[in-house]
PDB file of C-alpha atoms in Angstrom:
ATOM      1  CA  UNK A   1     -30.703 -69.398  42.762  1.00 47.00           C
ATOM      2  CA  UNK A   2     -31.049 -72.486  44.979  1.00 43.00           C
ATOM      3  CA  UNK A   3     -28.517 -75.282  44.944  1.00 42.00           C
ATOM      4  CA  UNK A   4     -28.344 -78.403  47.014  1.00 43.00           C
ATOM      5  CA  UNK A   5     -25.180 -79.611  49.009  1.00 42.00           C
ATOM      6  CA  UNK A   6     -25.060 -82.526  51.383  1.00 43.00           C
ATOM      7  CA  UNK A   7     -28.866 -82.718  51.742  1.00 42.00           C
ATOM      8  CA  UNK A   8     -29.437 -79.049  52.781  1.00 40.00           C
ATOM      9  CA  UNK A   9     -30.070 -75.766  51.134  1.00 43.00           C
ATOM     10  CA  UNK A  10     -26.858 -73.771  50.880  1.00 47.00           C
ATOM     11  CA  UNK A  11     -27.174 -70.203  52.255  1.00 45.00           C
ATOM     12  CA  UNK A  12     -26.091 -67.250  50.387  1.00 47.00           C
ATOM     13  CA  UNK A  13     -23.226 -65.087  51.893  1.00 46.00           C
ATOM     14  CA  UNK A  14     -25.687 -62.391  52.962  1.00 44.00           C
ATOM     15  CA  UNK A  15     -27.920 -64.934  54.862  1.00 46.00           C
ATOM     16  CA  UNK A  16     -25.164 -66.586  56.652  1.00 45.00           C
ATOM     17  CA  UNK A  17     -23.934 -63.084  57.893  1.00 46.00           C
ATOM     18  CA  UNK A  18     -27.334 -62.431  59.157  1.00 44.00           C
ATOM     19  CA  UNK A  19     -27.824 -65.552  60.913  1.00 46.00           C
ATOM     20  CA  UNK A  20     -24.407 -64.959  62.577  1.00 46.00           C
ATOM     21  CA  UNK A  21     -25.557 -61.631  63.699  1.00 47.00           C
ATOM     22  CA  UNK A  22     -28.624 -62.914  65.128  1.00 43.00           C
ATOM     23  CA  UNK A  23     -26.776 -65.580  66.896  1.00 47.00           C
ATOM     24  CA  UNK A  24     -24.576 -63.044  68.550  1.00 44.00           C
ATOM     25  CA  UNK A  25     -27.406 -60.664  69.435  1.00 44.00           C
ATOM     26  CA  UNK A  26     -29.139 -63.753  71.206  1.00 47.00           C
ATOM     27  CA  UNK A  27     -26.089 -64.497  73.281  1.00 42.00           C
ATOM     28  CA  UNK A  28     -25.732 -60.875  74.335  1.00 42.00           C
ATOM     29  CA  UNK A  29     -29.456 -60.925  75.322  1.00 43.00           C
ATOM     30  CA  UNK A  30     -28.690 -64.007  77.747  1.00 40.00           C
ATOM     31  CA  UNK A  31     -25.715 -62.435  79.344  1.00 38.00           C
ATOM     32  CA  UNK A  32     -27.575 -59.278  80.009  1.00 39.00           C
ATOM     33  CA  UNK A  33     -30.518 -61.301  81.528  1.00 42.00           C
ATOM     34  CA  UNK A  34     -28.230 -63.114  84.092  1.00 40.00           C
ATOM     35  CA  UNK A  35     -26.425 -60.021  84.971  1.00 40.00           C
ATOM     36  CA  UNK A  36     -29.517 -58.030  85.607  1.00 45.00           C
ATOM     37  CA  UNK A  37     -31.139 -61.001  87.625  1.00 46.00           C
ATOM     38  CA  UNK A  38     -34.408 -60.977  85.281  1.00 45.00           C
ATOM     39  CA  UNK A  39     -36.316 -64.031  84.561  1.00 44.00           C
ATOM     40  CA  UNK A  40     -33.577 -65.249  82.248  1.00 42.00           C
ATOM     41  CA  UNK A  41     -31.341 -65.975  85.266  1.00 43.00           C
ATOM     42  CA  UNK A  42     -33.714 -68.402  86.553  1.00 45.00           C
ATOM     43  CA  UNK A  43     -34.327 -70.105  82.972  1.00 51.00           C
ATOM     44  CA  UNK A  44     -31.250 -69.661  80.892  1.00 51.00           C
ATOM     45  CA  UNK A  45     -31.851 -70.047  77.068  1.00 49.00           C
ATOM     46  CA  UNK A  46     -29.477 -72.277  75.298  1.00 53.00           C
ATOM     47  CA  UNK A  47     -28.253 -70.772  72.011  1.00 49.00           C
ATOM     48  CA  UNK A  48     -26.968 -72.924  69.256  1.00 52.00           C
ATOM     49  CA  UNK A  49     -24.055 -71.478  67.689  1.00 54.00           C
ATOM     50  CA  UNK A  50     -24.225 -70.786  63.849  1.00 49.00           C
ATOM     51  CA  UNK A  51     -21.277 -72.331  61.973  1.00 51.00           C
ATOM     52  CA  UNK A  52     -19.564 -69.953  59.376  1.00 48.00           C
ATOM     53  CA  UNK A  53     -19.041 -71.693  55.878  1.00 52.00           C
ATOM     54  CA  UNK A  54     -15.945 -70.367  54.327  1.00 51.00           C
ATOM     55  CA  UNK A  55     -16.324 -72.780  51.345  1.00 53.00           C
ATOM     56  CA  UNK A  56     -19.145 -70.644  49.935  1.00 52.00           C
ATOM     57  CA  UNK A  57     -16.711 -67.512  49.745  1.00 49.00           C
ATOM     58  CA  UNK A  58     -14.015 -69.723  48.516  1.00 58.00           C
ATOM     59  CA  UNK A  59     -16.399 -71.131  45.673  1.00 66.00           C
ATOM     60  CA  UNK A  60     -17.651 -67.797  44.787  1.00 68.00           C
ATOM     61  CA  UNK A  61     -14.075 -66.395  44.544  1.00 72.00           C
ATOM     62  CA  UNK A  62     -13.080 -69.185  42.221  1.00 76.00           C
ATOM     63  CA  UNK A  63     -16.035 -68.866  40.130  1.00 75.00           C
ATOM     64  CA  UNK A  64     -15.400 -65.197  39.577  1.00 80.00           C
ATOM     65  CA  UNK A  65     -11.694 -66.022  38.827  1.00 81.00           C
ATOM     66  CA  UNK A  66     -12.651 -68.682  36.162  1.00 84.00           C
ATOM     67  CA  UNK A  67     -14.962 -66.084  34.435  1.00 85.00           C
ATOM     68  CA  UNK A  68     -12.297 -63.430  34.474  1.00 84.00           C
ATOM     69  CA  UNK A  69      -9.922 -66.055  32.762  1.00 87.00           C
ATOM     70  CA  UNK A  70     -12.512 -67.114  30.237  1.00 88.00           C
ATOM     71  CA  UNK A  71     -13.231 -63.291  29.345  1.00 86.00           C
ATOM     72  CA  UNK A  72      -9.330 -62.815  28.966  1.00 87.00           C
ATOM     73  CA  UNK A  73      -8.979 -66.018  26.633  1.00 87.00           C
ATOM     74  CA  UNK A  74     -11.846 -64.702  24.649  1.00 88.00           C
ATOM     75  CA  UNK A  75     -10.384 -61.403  24.306  1.00 88.00           C
ATOM     76  CA  UNK A  76      -7.113 -62.657  23.189  1.00 90.00           C
ATOM     77  CA  UNK A  77      -8.697 -64.988  20.722  1.00 91.00           C
ATOM     78  CA  UNK A  78     -10.625 -62.023  19.377  1.00 89.00           C
ATOM     79  CA  UNK A  79      -7.436 -59.929  19.065  1.00 91.00           C
ATOM     80  CA  UNK A  80      -5.533 -62.926  17.264  1.00 90.00           C
ATOM     81  CA  UNK A  81      -8.513 -63.657  14.929  1.00 91.00           C
ATOM     82  CA  UNK A  82      -8.699 -59.798  14.119  1.00 90.00           C
ATOM     83  CA  UNK A  83      -4.855 -59.597  13.317  1.00 89.00           C
ATOM     84  CA  UNK A  84      -4.972 -62.639  11.104  1.00 89.00           C
ATOM     85  CA  UNK A  85      -7.945 -61.046   9.152  1.00 89.00           C
ATOM     86  CA  UNK A  86      -6.093 -57.676   8.825  1.00 90.00           C
ATOM     87  CA  UNK A  87      -2.920 -59.854   7.428  1.00 90.00           C
ATOM     88  CA  UNK A  88      -5.088 -61.904   4.999  1.00 87.00           C
ATOM     89  CA  UNK A  89      -6.530 -58.686   3.603  1.00 89.00           C
ATOM     90  CA  UNK A  90      -3.037 -57.221   3.218  1.00 88.00           C
ATOM     91  CA  UNK A  91      -1.764 -60.231   1.613  1.00 89.00           C
ATOM     92  CA  UNK A  92      -4.568 -60.460  -0.885  1.00 87.00           C
ATOM     93  CA  UNK A  93      -4.106 -56.865  -2.074  1.00 87.00           C
ATOM     94  CA  UNK A  94      -0.247 -57.387  -2.412  1.00 87.00           C
ATOM     95  CA  UNK A  95      -1.051 -60.485  -4.392  1.00 88.00           C
ATOM     96  CA  UNK A  96      -3.423 -58.851  -6.820  1.00 86.00           C
ATOM     97  CA  UNK A  97      -0.974 -55.888  -7.041  1.00 86.00           C
ATOM     98  CA  UNK A  98       1.712 -58.301  -8.100  1.00 89.00           C
ATOM     99  CA  UNK A  99      -0.378 -59.937 -10.570  1.00 86.00           C
ATOM    100  CA  UNK A 100      -1.661 -56.699 -12.134  1.00 84.00           C
ATOM    101  CA  UNK A 101       2.092 -55.573 -12.607  1.00 86.00           C
ATOM    102  CA  UNK A 102       3.030 -58.918 -14.265  1.00 89.00           C
ATOM    103  CA  UNK A 103      -0.071 -58.611 -16.618  1.00 85.00           C
ATOM    104  CA  UNK A 104       0.958 -55.102 -17.483  1.00 84.00           C
ATOM    105  CA  UNK A 105       4.578 -56.273 -18.159  1.00 89.00           C
ATOM    106  CA  UNK A 106       3.597 -59.190 -20.208  1.00 88.00           C
ATOM    107  CA  UNK A 107       1.304 -56.938 -22.317  1.00 85.00           C
ATOM    108  CA  UNK A 108       3.834 -54.512 -23.101  1.00 88.00           C
ATOM    109  CA  UNK A 109       6.282 -57.145 -23.972  1.00 88.00           C
ATOM    110  CA  UNK A 110       3.649 -58.848 -26.347  1.00 88.00           C
ATOM    111  CA  UNK A 111       2.862 -55.409 -27.870  1.00 85.00           C
ATOM    112  CA  UNK A 112       6.714 -54.856 -28.424  1.00 88.00           C
ATOM    113  CA  UNK A 113       7.342 -58.121 -30.146  1.00 87.00           C
ATOM    114  CA  UNK A 114       4.080 -57.752 -32.416  1.00 85.00           C
ATOM    115  CA  UNK A 115       5.327 -54.286 -33.468  1.00 85.00           C
ATOM    116  CA  UNK A 116       8.775 -55.724 -34.288  1.00 86.00           C
ATOM    117  CA  UNK A 117       7.253 -58.378 -36.149  1.00 86.00           C
ATOM    118  CA  UNK A 118       5.044 -56.099 -38.080  1.00 85.00           C
ATOM    119  CA  UNK A 119       7.839 -53.836 -39.010  1.00 83.00           C
ATOM    120  CA  UNK A 120      10.038 -56.929 -40.356  1.00 79.00           C
ATOM    121  CA  UNK A 121       7.174 -58.193 -42.363  1.00 80.00           C
ATOM    122  CA  UNK A 122       6.576 -54.629 -43.867  1.00 77.00           C
ATOM    123  CA  UNK A 123      10.106 -54.139 -44.780  1.00 73.00           C
ATOM    124  CA  UNK A 124      10.268 -57.694 -46.358  1.00 69.00           C
ATOM    125  CA  UNK A 125       6.987 -56.879 -48.409  1.00 67.00           C
ATOM    126  CA  UNK A 126       8.441 -53.888 -49.534  1.00 66.00           C
ATOM    127  CA  UNK A 127      11.561 -55.472 -50.784  1.00 61.00           C
ATOM    128  CA  UNK A 128       9.643 -58.087 -52.594  1.00 61.00           C
ATOM    129  CA  UNK A 129       7.261 -55.755 -54.253  1.00 59.00           C
ATOM    130  CA  UNK A 130       9.931 -53.594 -55.884  1.00 59.00           C
ATOM    131  CA  UNK A 131      10.817 -54.372 -59.203  1.00 58.00           C
ATOM    132  CA  UNK A 132      14.619 -55.310 -59.519  1.00 56.00           C
ATOM    133  CA  UNK A 133      16.737 -52.663 -61.553  1.00 53.00           C
ATOM    134  CA  UNK A 134      17.574 -53.546 -64.837  1.00 58.00           C
ATOM    135  CA  UNK A 135      21.193 -53.048 -65.857  1.00 54.00           C
ATOM    136  CA  UNK A 136      20.031 -50.428 -68.605  1.00 57.00           C
ATOM    137  CA  UNK A 137      18.231 -48.466 -65.675  1.00 59.00           C
ATOM    138  CA  UNK A 138      21.472 -48.186 -63.523  1.00 54.00           C
ATOM    139  CA  UNK A 139      23.019 -44.786 -63.028  1.00 55.00           C
ATOM    140  CA  UNK A 140      25.818 -44.051 -65.540  1.00 56.00           C
ATOM    141  CA  UNK A 141      29.354 -45.015 -64.205  1.00 65.00           C
ATOM    142  CA  UNK A 142      30.668 -41.604 -64.638  1.00 73.00           C
ATOM    143  CA  UNK A 143      30.511 -39.583 -61.439  1.00 80.00           C
ATOM    144  CA  UNK A 144      27.959 -36.556 -61.551  1.00 90.00           C
ATOM    145  CA  UNK A 145      28.608 -33.381 -59.847  1.00 94.00           C
ATOM    146  CA  UNK A 146      25.934 -31.898 -57.530  1.00 97.00           C
ATOM    147  CA  UNK A 147      25.943 -28.615 -55.783  1.00 96.00           C
ATOM    148  CA  UNK A 148      26.212 -28.600 -52.033  1.00 96.00           C
ATOM    149  CA  UNK A 149      22.879 -26.908 -51.425  1.00 98.00           C
ATOM    150  CA  UNK A 150      19.076 -27.570 -51.754  1.00 98.00           C
ATOM    151  CA  UNK A 151      19.048 -27.672 -55.312  1.00 97.00           C
ATOM    152  CA  UNK A 152      21.927 -30.196 -55.546  1.00 98.00           C
ATOM    153  CA  UNK A 153      20.361 -32.321 -52.627  1.00 98.00           C
ATOM    154  CA  UNK A 154      17.111 -32.601 -54.335  1.00 98.00           C
ATOM    155  CA  UNK A 155      18.614 -33.629 -57.786  1.00 98.00           C
ATOM    156  CA  UNK A 156      21.004 -36.151 -56.222  1.00 98.00           C
ATOM    157  CA  UNK A 157      18.107 -37.725 -54.365  1.00 98.00           C
ATOM    158  CA  UNK A 158      16.085 -37.854 -57.437  1.00 98.00           C
ATOM    159  CA  UNK A 159      18.806 -39.853 -59.377  1.00 97.00           C
ATOM    160  CA  UNK A 160      18.919 -42.186 -56.633  1.00 98.00           C
ATOM    161  CA  UNK A 161      15.334 -42.454 -56.329  1.00 98.00           C
ATOM    162  CA  UNK A 162      15.114 -43.298 -60.050  1.00 97.00           C
ATOM    163  CA  UNK A 163      17.645 -45.887 -59.835  1.00 97.00           C
ATOM    164  CA  UNK A 164      15.510 -47.619 -56.875  1.00 97.00           C
ATOM    165  CA  UNK A 165      12.163 -47.124 -58.345  1.00 97.00           C
ATOM    166  CA  UNK A 166      10.909 -44.524 -55.946  1.00 98.00           C
ATOM    167  CA  UNK A 167       8.625 -41.996 -57.364  1.00 98.00           C
ATOM    168  CA  UNK A 168       8.677 -38.200 -56.566  1.00 98.00           C
ATOM    169  CA  UNK A 169       9.330 -34.885 -58.575  1.00 98.00           C
ATOM    170  CA  UNK A 170      11.619 -32.024 -57.707  1.00 98.00           C
ATOM    171  CA  UNK A 171       8.599 -29.702 -57.201  1.00 98.00           C
ATOM    172  CA  UNK A 172       6.820 -32.034 -54.753  1.00 98.00           C
ATOM    173  CA  UNK A 173      10.065 -32.616 -52.845  1.00 98.00           C
ATOM    174  CA  UNK A 174      11.084 -28.906 -52.492  1.00 98.00           C
ATOM    175  CA  UNK A 175       7.539 -27.958 -51.585  1.00 97.00           C
ATOM    176  CA  UNK A 176       7.577 -30.326 -48.596  1.00 98.00           C
ATOM    177  CA  UNK A 177      10.975 -29.355 -47.672  1.00 98.00           C
ATOM    178  CA  UNK A 178      10.234 -25.742 -47.551  1.00 98.00           C
ATOM    179  CA  UNK A 179       7.285 -26.669 -45.157  1.00 97.00           C
ATOM    180  CA  UNK A 180       9.030 -29.034 -42.870  1.00 97.00           C
ATOM    181  CA  UNK A 181      12.468 -27.286 -42.415  1.00 97.00           C
ATOM    182  CA  UNK A 182      12.785 -24.212 -44.819  1.00 97.00           C
ATOM    183  CA  UNK A 183      15.772 -26.118 -46.255  1.00 97.00           C
ATOM    184  CA  UNK A 184      17.711 -26.508 -42.986  1.00 98.00           C
ATOM    185  CA  UNK A 185      19.164 -30.047 -42.908  1.00 98.00           C
ATOM    186  CA  UNK A 186      19.944 -29.710 -39.107  1.00 98.00           C
ATOM    187  CA  UNK A 187      16.346 -28.872 -38.238  1.00 97.00           C
ATOM    188  CA  UNK A 188      14.825 -30.549 -35.206  1.00 98.00           C
ATOM    189  CA  UNK A 189      11.217 -30.381 -34.062  1.00 96.00           C
ATOM    190  CA  UNK A 190      11.308 -30.185 -30.299  1.00 93.00           C
ATOM    191  CA  UNK A 191       7.655 -29.599 -29.456  1.00 92.00           C
ATOM    192  CA  UNK A 192       5.164 -31.960 -31.367  1.00 92.00           C
ATOM    193  CA  UNK A 193       4.025 -35.394 -30.197  1.00 94.00           C
ATOM    194  CA  UNK A 194       7.237 -37.205 -31.465  1.00 94.00           C
ATOM    195  CA  UNK A 195       9.449 -34.904 -29.369  1.00 94.00           C
ATOM    196  CA  UNK A 196       7.084 -35.423 -26.208  1.00 94.00           C
ATOM    197  CA  UNK A 197       7.575 -39.174 -27.029  1.00 95.00           C
ATOM    198  CA  UNK A 198      11.400 -39.051 -27.151  1.00 96.00           C
ATOM    199  CA  UNK A 199      11.784 -39.199 -30.999  1.00 96.00           C
ATOM    200  CA  UNK A 200      11.697 -35.791 -32.500  1.00 97.00           C
ATOM    201  CA  UNK A 201      11.566 -35.224 -36.197  1.00 97.00           C
ATOM    202  CA  UNK A 202      14.783 -34.352 -37.891  1.00 98.00           C
ATOM    203  CA  UNK A 203      16.344 -33.058 -40.956  1.00 98.00           C
ATOM    204  CA  UNK A 204      15.072 -31.594 -44.443  1.00 98.00           C
ATOM    205  CA  UNK A 205      11.925 -33.701 -44.419  1.00 98.00           C
ATOM    206  CA  UNK A 206      11.364 -33.968 -40.584  1.00 97.00           C
ATOM    207  CA  UNK A 207      11.503 -37.893 -40.248  1.00 97.00           C
ATOM    208  CA  UNK A 208      11.716 -39.552 -37.178  1.00 97.00           C
ATOM    209  CA  UNK A 209      14.680 -42.152 -36.310  1.00 98.00           C
ATOM    210  CA  UNK A 210      12.694 -45.348 -36.469  1.00 97.00           C
ATOM    211  CA  UNK A 211      11.148 -44.341 -39.785  1.00 97.00           C
ATOM    212  CA  UNK A 212      14.407 -43.159 -41.310  1.00 98.00           C
ATOM    213  CA  UNK A 213      15.977 -46.584 -40.444  1.00 98.00           C
ATOM    214  CA  UNK A 214      13.123 -48.627 -41.509  1.00 98.00           C
ATOM    215  CA  UNK A 215      13.091 -46.922 -45.014  1.00 98.00           C
ATOM    216  CA  UNK A 216      16.574 -46.208 -45.387  1.00 98.00           C
ATOM    217  CA  UNK A 217      17.830 -46.905 -48.960  1.00 98.00           C
ATOM    218  CA  UNK A 218      21.289 -48.800 -49.686  1.00 97.00           C
ATOM    219  CA  UNK A 219      23.938 -46.317 -50.991  1.00 95.00           C
ATOM    220  CA  UNK A 220      22.935 -43.475 -48.892  1.00 98.00           C
ATOM    221  CA  UNK A 221      24.355 -42.503 -45.600  1.00 98.00           C
ATOM    222  CA  UNK A 222      22.984 -43.676 -42.333  1.00 98.00           C
ATOM    223  CA  UNK A 223      23.087 -40.246 -40.820  1.00 98.00           C
ATOM    224  CA  UNK A 224      19.430 -38.872 -40.597  1.00 98.00           C
ATOM    225  CA  UNK A 225      20.935 -35.224 -40.984  1.00 98.00           C
ATOM    226  CA  UNK A 226      22.495 -36.038 -44.271  1.00 98.00           C
ATOM    227  CA  UNK A 227      20.266 -34.147 -46.843  1.00 98.00           C
ATOM    228  CA  UNK A 228      20.303 -36.737 -49.508  1.00 98.00           C
ATOM    229  CA  UNK A 229      19.712 -39.711 -47.228  1.00 98.00           C
ATOM    230  CA  UNK A 230      16.948 -37.846 -45.502  1.00 98.00           C
ATOM    231  CA  UNK A 231      15.292 -36.939 -48.765  1.00 98.00           C
ATOM    232  CA  UNK A 232      15.370 -40.475 -50.218  1.00 98.00           C
ATOM    233  CA  UNK A 233      14.296 -42.136 -46.955  1.00 98.00           C
ATOM    234  CA  UNK A 234      11.444 -39.816 -46.631  1.00 98.00           C
ATOM    235  CA  UNK A 235      10.420 -40.043 -50.192  1.00 98.00           C
ATOM    236  CA  UNK A 236      10.669 -44.045 -49.895  1.00 98.00           C
ATOM    237  CA  UNK A 237       8.303 -43.716 -46.792  1.00 98.00           C
ATOM    238  CA  UNK A 238       5.839 -41.334 -48.716  1.00 98.00           C
ATOM    239  CA  UNK A 239       5.671 -43.833 -51.655  1.00 98.00           C
ATOM    240  CA  UNK A 240       4.838 -46.654 -49.555  1.00 97.00           C
ATOM    241  CA  UNK A 241       2.218 -44.645 -47.561  1.00 96.00           C
ATOM    242  CA  UNK A 242       0.836 -41.966 -49.911  1.00 97.00           C
ATOM    243  CA  UNK A 243       1.825 -43.263 -53.376  1.00 97.00           C
ATOM    244  CA  UNK A 244       4.445 -40.313 -53.724  1.00 98.00           C
ATOM    245  CA  UNK A 245       5.822 -37.315 -51.967  1.00 97.00           C
ATOM    246  CA  UNK A 246       3.924 -35.472 -54.616  1.00 98.00           C
ATOM    247  CA  UNK A 247       0.901 -36.538 -52.798  1.00 97.00           C
ATOM    248  CA  UNK A 248       1.904 -35.013 -49.360  1.00 96.00           C
ATOM    249  CA  UNK A 249       0.731 -31.515 -48.639  1.00 93.00           C
ATOM    250  CA  UNK A 250       0.776 -31.378 -44.985  1.00 91.00           C
ATOM    251  CA  UNK A 251       2.441 -33.158 -41.850  1.00 85.00           C
ATOM    252  CA  UNK A 252       2.906 -36.796 -42.852  1.00 86.00           C
TER     253      UNK A 252
END
């Protein structure tokens, strides 16, 4: 590539070195002619020195240094931009994960709240639908003796159920007890889906704790293993769900 400087064409580094070499060779030829006594001794030839331009080398070195600095700067900028992009992607993923976790937590809280509200409404509805007991329907004031066995537990539960307006018969209750627990008031199911969920079925009629509490009948024990309380709460649940314990012929 040609460039101009101070009115003449700048020689490349190779051209200048060639010119310097030719000048030196010419000077040597003159010396040889003088010493040998040849024609050059009678007619000396004037050789014009060729000036060495150091600025060309300096300019080239500066250019290469500038290019190197520009390359280093571009590489550093590329690294900075790549790191920023990686951080941006990581921040976006973290933000999405945080948002998803919050949405899941909010959804669970909403579901729990709705379930609690439904349970409250159902309990209130059952209380409203039941016909209040009349004085004539109340159990006799005199205490009645019941045997501490399956027969006695069922009969005591039936008396309470009649007083509370809960349907069910001796045969229907006993049939379901024998299928669910074989008459063992301490029976616990540790293998079905309720057990897997942490709320195993318990007692004579294998009722789970949340259902027992929701359908517990006043005047009976709050102990789920109490045979009479277990029967009455289970029959209360069956009446609401199936019309009567008599209509239950399998797991309920």
